[in-house]
Amino acid sequence: MANMTLTRMKLMNPLEKLTRDRQSARSHEDSNADICFLSLSQDGVPSVRTLVMRDVTQEGITLFINKTSHKWQIIQSNECAEALVWLPSVQRQYRVSGRIEELGREVIESNWHRRPVGSKYLDYSYERLAPQSSELEARDSLVQFVRGLKDEIDEDDMSTPEQAAGILLRANAVECLDLNSPERLHDRNRYTLENGSWQQTVLMP
Ligand SMILES: Cc1cc2nc3c(=O)[nH]c(=O)nc-3n(C[C@H](O)[C@H](O)[C@H](O)COP(=O)(O)O)c2cc1C
């Protein structure tokens, strides 16, 4: 086997790189700029779902979910998670892994009112009709229920539901696969947080 020397160096936070790429993707009207695919697992059973990335901070990715959902039940038993971000317009894939933490109530309070109106009524329905991800007898029961809710409560009178939640995927590792190099010699790097500073390792793509 060839004598290989691992390249490891101390460097800046890779989440800043993701933030810049996301801004670039937005300027290209990349439909993936604002979403990620969140992978969780419970008792060895994997599951993945698309979520809107509310923010990418120095610490990780923030997301808004509802606590009545199946994913929240999973997070209660296993907070380890990985989010995949693929930005076709910049030809880079990010895998952000770490642990899920619940954000303070004030974060969701200050953001919930900016949700699209349909999403607000859906959030109310999770608490008053059926939990998110639960089985419905018929789709029409939801349609009728939301119609009734709209007659009963004006959007301006809605308050943030108890079960609406914000979460942070606090990153302890980020992997970036960059497809921009010629001849398919992709550039792949893993960044790991060690004692508070990010370390970079070059990976075989
Ligand atoms: C483009 C897109 C964005 C989505 N954004 C969110 C989101 O921000 N929060 C959320 O709870 N579900 C979002 N969903 C729905 C989830 O993918 C998922 O269906 C739902 O949360 C139920 O997941 P669960 O059964 O794992 O709890 C989105 C779906 C799509 C296709």
Coordinates of C-alpha atoms and ligand atoms in Angstrom, one line a residue:
M1 CA 0.0 0.0 0.0
A2 CA 1.3 3.4 -0.9
N3 CA 2.7 5.5 1.9
M4 CA 0.1 8.2 2.5
T5 CA 0.3 11.3 4.6
L6 CA -2.9 12.7 5.9
T7 CA -3.4 16.4 5.3
R8 CA -4.7 18.0 8.5
M9 CA -4.7 21.7 9.2
K10 CA -6.5 24.1 11.4
L11 CA -8.9 26.4 9.6
M12 CA -12.0 28.6 9.6
N13 CA -15.5 27.4 10.3
P14 CA -16.8 25.3 7.4
L15 CA -20.3 26.6 8.1
E16 CA -19.1 30.0 6.8
K17 CA -18.3 28.3 3.5
L18 CA -21.8 26.8 3.5
T19 CA -23.3 30.2 4.2
R20 CA -21.4 31.8 1.3
D21 CA -22.3 29.0 -1.1
R22 CA -26.0 29.3 0.0
Q23 CA -25.9 33.0 -0.8
S24 CA -24.4 32.2 -4.1
A25 CA -27.0 29.5 -4.8
R26 CA -29.8 32.1 -3.9
S27 CA -28.4 34.5 -6.4
H28 CA -28.6 31.7 -9.0
E29 CA -32.2 31.1 -7.9
D30 CA -31.2 27.5 -7.0
S31 CA -34.3 25.9 -5.6
N32 CA -32.1 23.9 -3.1
A33 CA -30.6 27.0 -1.6
D34 CA -33.1 27.0 1.3
I35 CA -33.6 23.3 2.0
C36 CA -31.8 20.4 3.5
F37 CA -32.5 16.7 3.9
L38 CA -32.5 15.8 7.6
S39 CA -31.6 12.2 8.4
L40 CA -32.5 10.7 11.8
S41 CA -32.6 7.2 13.2
Q42 CA -34.4 5.3 15.9
D43 CA -33.7 1.8 17.0
G44 CA -31.5 1.4 13.9
V45 CA -34.3 2.5 11.5
P46 CA -33.2 5.4 9.3
S47 CA -35.6 8.1 8.1
V48 CA -35.1 11.3 6.1
R49 CA -37.2 14.4 5.3
T50 CA -36.9 17.7 3.5
L51 CA -36.9 20.8 5.8
V52 CA -36.4 24.5 5.2
M53 CA -33.1 25.7 6.5
R54 CA -34.1 28.8 8.4
D55 CA -30.6 29.8 9.1
V56 CA -27.0 28.6 8.9
T57 CA -25.1 30.0 11.8
Q58 CA -21.5 29.6 13.2
E59 CA -22.9 26.7 15.2
G60 CA -25.0 24.8 12.7
I61 CA -28.4 24.8 10.9
T62 CA -31.6 26.0 12.4
L63 CA -34.9 24.4 11.5
F64 CA -38.6 24.9 12.4
I65 CA -40.7 21.8 13.1
N66 CA -43.8 20.8 15.0
K67 CA -43.5 18.8 18.2
T68 CA -46.6 16.6 17.3
S69 CA -44.5 15.1 14.5
H70 CA -42.9 11.8 14.1
K71 CA -39.5 13.4 13.7
W72 CA -39.8 15.1 17.1
Q73 CA -40.5 11.7 18.7
I74 CA -37.4 10.3 17.1
I75 CA -35.3 13.3 18.3
Q76 CA -36.4 12.6 21.9
S77 CA -34.9 9.2 21.8
N78 CA -31.8 10.0 19.6
E79 CA -30.7 13.5 19.0
C80 CA -27.9 12.5 16.6
A81 CA -28.6 13.8 13.1
E82 CA -27.2 14.5 9.7
A83 CA -28.4 17.1 7.3
L84 CA -27.5 16.9 3.6
V85 CA -27.4 20.0 1.5
W86 CA -26.9 19.7 -2.3
L87 CA -26.5 23.0 -4.2
P88 CA -26.5 22.2 -7.9
S89 CA -25.8 25.8 -8.9
V90 CA -22.5 25.8 -7.1
Q91 CA -21.9 22.0 -7.6
R92 CA -21.2 21.4 -3.9
Q93 CA -22.6 18.8 -1.4
Y94 CA -22.5 19.4 2.3
R95 CA -23.1 16.8 5.0
V96 CA -23.6 18.4 8.4
S97 CA -23.7 16.1 11.4
G98 CA -24.1 16.6 15.1
R99 CA -26.8 16.7 17.7
I100 CA -30.2 18.4 17.8
E101 CA -30.9 21.0 20.4
E102 CA -34.2 22.8 21.0
L103 CA -34.0 26.6 20.5
G104 CA -35.5 28.9 23.1
R105 CA -39.2 29.8 23.0
E106 CA -38.4 33.4 22.0
V107 CA -36.9 32.3 18.7
I108 CA -40.1 30.6 17.5
E109 CA -42.3 33.4 19.0
S110 CA -40.4 36.0 16.9
N111 CA -40.5 33.9 13.7
W112 CA -43.8 32.0 13.7
H113 CA -45.9 35.0 12.6
R114 CA -43.8 35.2 9.4
R115 CA -44.9 31.7 8.3
P116 CA -47.1 31.5 5.2
V117 CA -50.8 31.7 6.2
G118 CA -51.5 28.1 5.1
S119 CA -48.7 26.8 7.3
K120 CA -50.1 28.7 10.3
Y121 CA -53.5 27.0 9.9
L122 CA -51.8 23.6 9.5
D123 CA -49.9 24.2 12.7
Y124 CA -53.2 24.9 14.5
S125 CA -54.6 21.7 12.9
Y126 CA -51.8 19.6 14.4
E127 CA -53.0 20.5 17.9
R128 CA -56.8 20.6 17.2
L129 CA -57.4 17.9 14.6
A130 CA -54.5 15.4 14.4
P131 CA -50.8 15.3 15.1
Q132 CA -48.5 15.8 12.2
S133 CA -47.6 12.4 10.5
S134 CA -50.6 10.7 12.1
E135 CA -53.1 8.8 9.9
L136 CA -56.2 10.5 8.6
E137 CA -59.4 8.7 7.6
A138 CA -59.7 11.0 4.6
R139 CA -57.9 14.0 3.2
D140 CA -61.2 15.8 3.1
S141 CA -61.5 15.9 6.9
L142 CA -58.4 18.1 7.0
V143 CA -59.7 20.3 4.2
Q144 CA -63.0 20.8 6.0
F145 CA -61.3 21.4 9.3
V146 CA -59.0 24.1 8.0
R147 CA -61.9 25.8 6.2
G148 CA -63.7 25.9 9.6
L149 CA -60.6 27.2 11.4
K150 CA -60.3 30.1 8.9
D151 CA -63.9 31.1 9.6
E152 CA -63.4 30.8 13.3
I153 CA -60.0 32.5 13.7
D154 CA -58.6 35.5 11.8
E155 CA -55.0 35.2 10.8
D156 CA -54.2 38.4 12.8
D157 CA -55.6 36.8 15.9
M158 CA -53.5 33.7 15.8
S159 CA -50.8 33.1 18.4
T160 CA -47.7 30.9 18.3
P161 CA -48.9 27.3 19.0
E162 CA -47.3 25.5 22.0
Q163 CA -46.1 22.7 19.8
A164 CA -44.3 24.8 17.2
A165 CA -40.6 24.5 17.8
G166 CA -37.2 25.6 16.6
I167 CA -34.2 23.3 16.6
L168 CA -30.5 23.7 16.0
L169 CA -28.4 20.9 14.5
R170 CA -25.2 21.8 16.3
A171 CA -22.5 20.6 13.9
N172 CA -19.5 18.7 15.1
A173 CA -18.5 17.5 11.6
V174 CA -19.1 18.9 8.1
E175 CA -18.1 17.1 4.9
C176 CA -17.9 19.0 1.7
L177 CA -17.7 17.4 -1.8
D178 CA -16.9 19.9 -4.5
L179 CA -17.5 18.8 -8.0
N180 CA -15.9 21.8 -9.7
S181 CA -12.5 20.3 -10.4
P182 CA -11.7 19.1 -13.9
E183 CA -11.7 15.4 -15.0
R184 CA -14.0 14.3 -12.1
L185 CA -11.1 14.6 -9.6
H186 CA -13.5 15.9 -7.0
D187 CA -12.3 17.8 -4.0
R188 CA -13.6 16.2 -0.8
N189 CA -12.9 17.4 2.7
R190 CA -14.0 16.5 6.2
Y191 CA -14.0 19.2 8.8
T192 CA -14.2 18.1 12.5
L193 CA -14.6 20.3 15.6
E194 CA -11.9 19.3 18.0
N195 CA -11.5 21.2 21.3
G196 CA -13.3 24.2 19.9
S197 CA -11.4 24.5 16.7
W198 CA -12.2 23.1 13.2
Q199 CA -9.7 20.6 11.7
Q200 CA -9.6 19.7 8.0
T201 CA -8.9 16.3 6.6
V202 CA -8.7 15.6 2.8
L203 CA -10.7 12.6 1.8
M204 CA -10.6 10.3 -1.2
P205 CA -13.6 11.5 -3.3
Ligands
LIG1 C1 -39.6 21.8 0.2 C2 -40.1 21.2 1.5 C3 -39.9 22.0 2.6 C4 -40.3 21.5 3.9 N1 -40.1 22.2 5.0 C5 -40.5 21.7 6.2 C6 -40.1 22.4 7.4 O1 -39.5 23.5 7.4 N2 -40.6 21.9 8.6 C7 -41.3 20.7 8.6 O2 -41.6 20.3 9.7 N3 -41.6 20.0 7.5 C8 -41.2 20.5 6.3 N4 -41.5 19.8 5.1 C9 -42.2 18.5 5.3 C10 -41.3 17.4 5.7 O3 -40.5 17.0 4.6 C11 -42.0 16.2 6.3 O4 -42.9 15.6 5.3 C12 -42.9 16.5 7.5 O5 -42.2 17.4 8.4 C13 -43.2 15.2 8.3 O6 -42.0 14.6 8.7 P1 -41.9 13.5 9.8 O7 -43.0 12.5 9.5 O8 -40.5 13.0 9.7 O9 -42.2 14.1 11.1 C14 -41.0 20.2 3.9 C15 -41.2 19.5 2.7 C16 -40.7 20.0 1.5 C17 -40.9 19.1 0.3

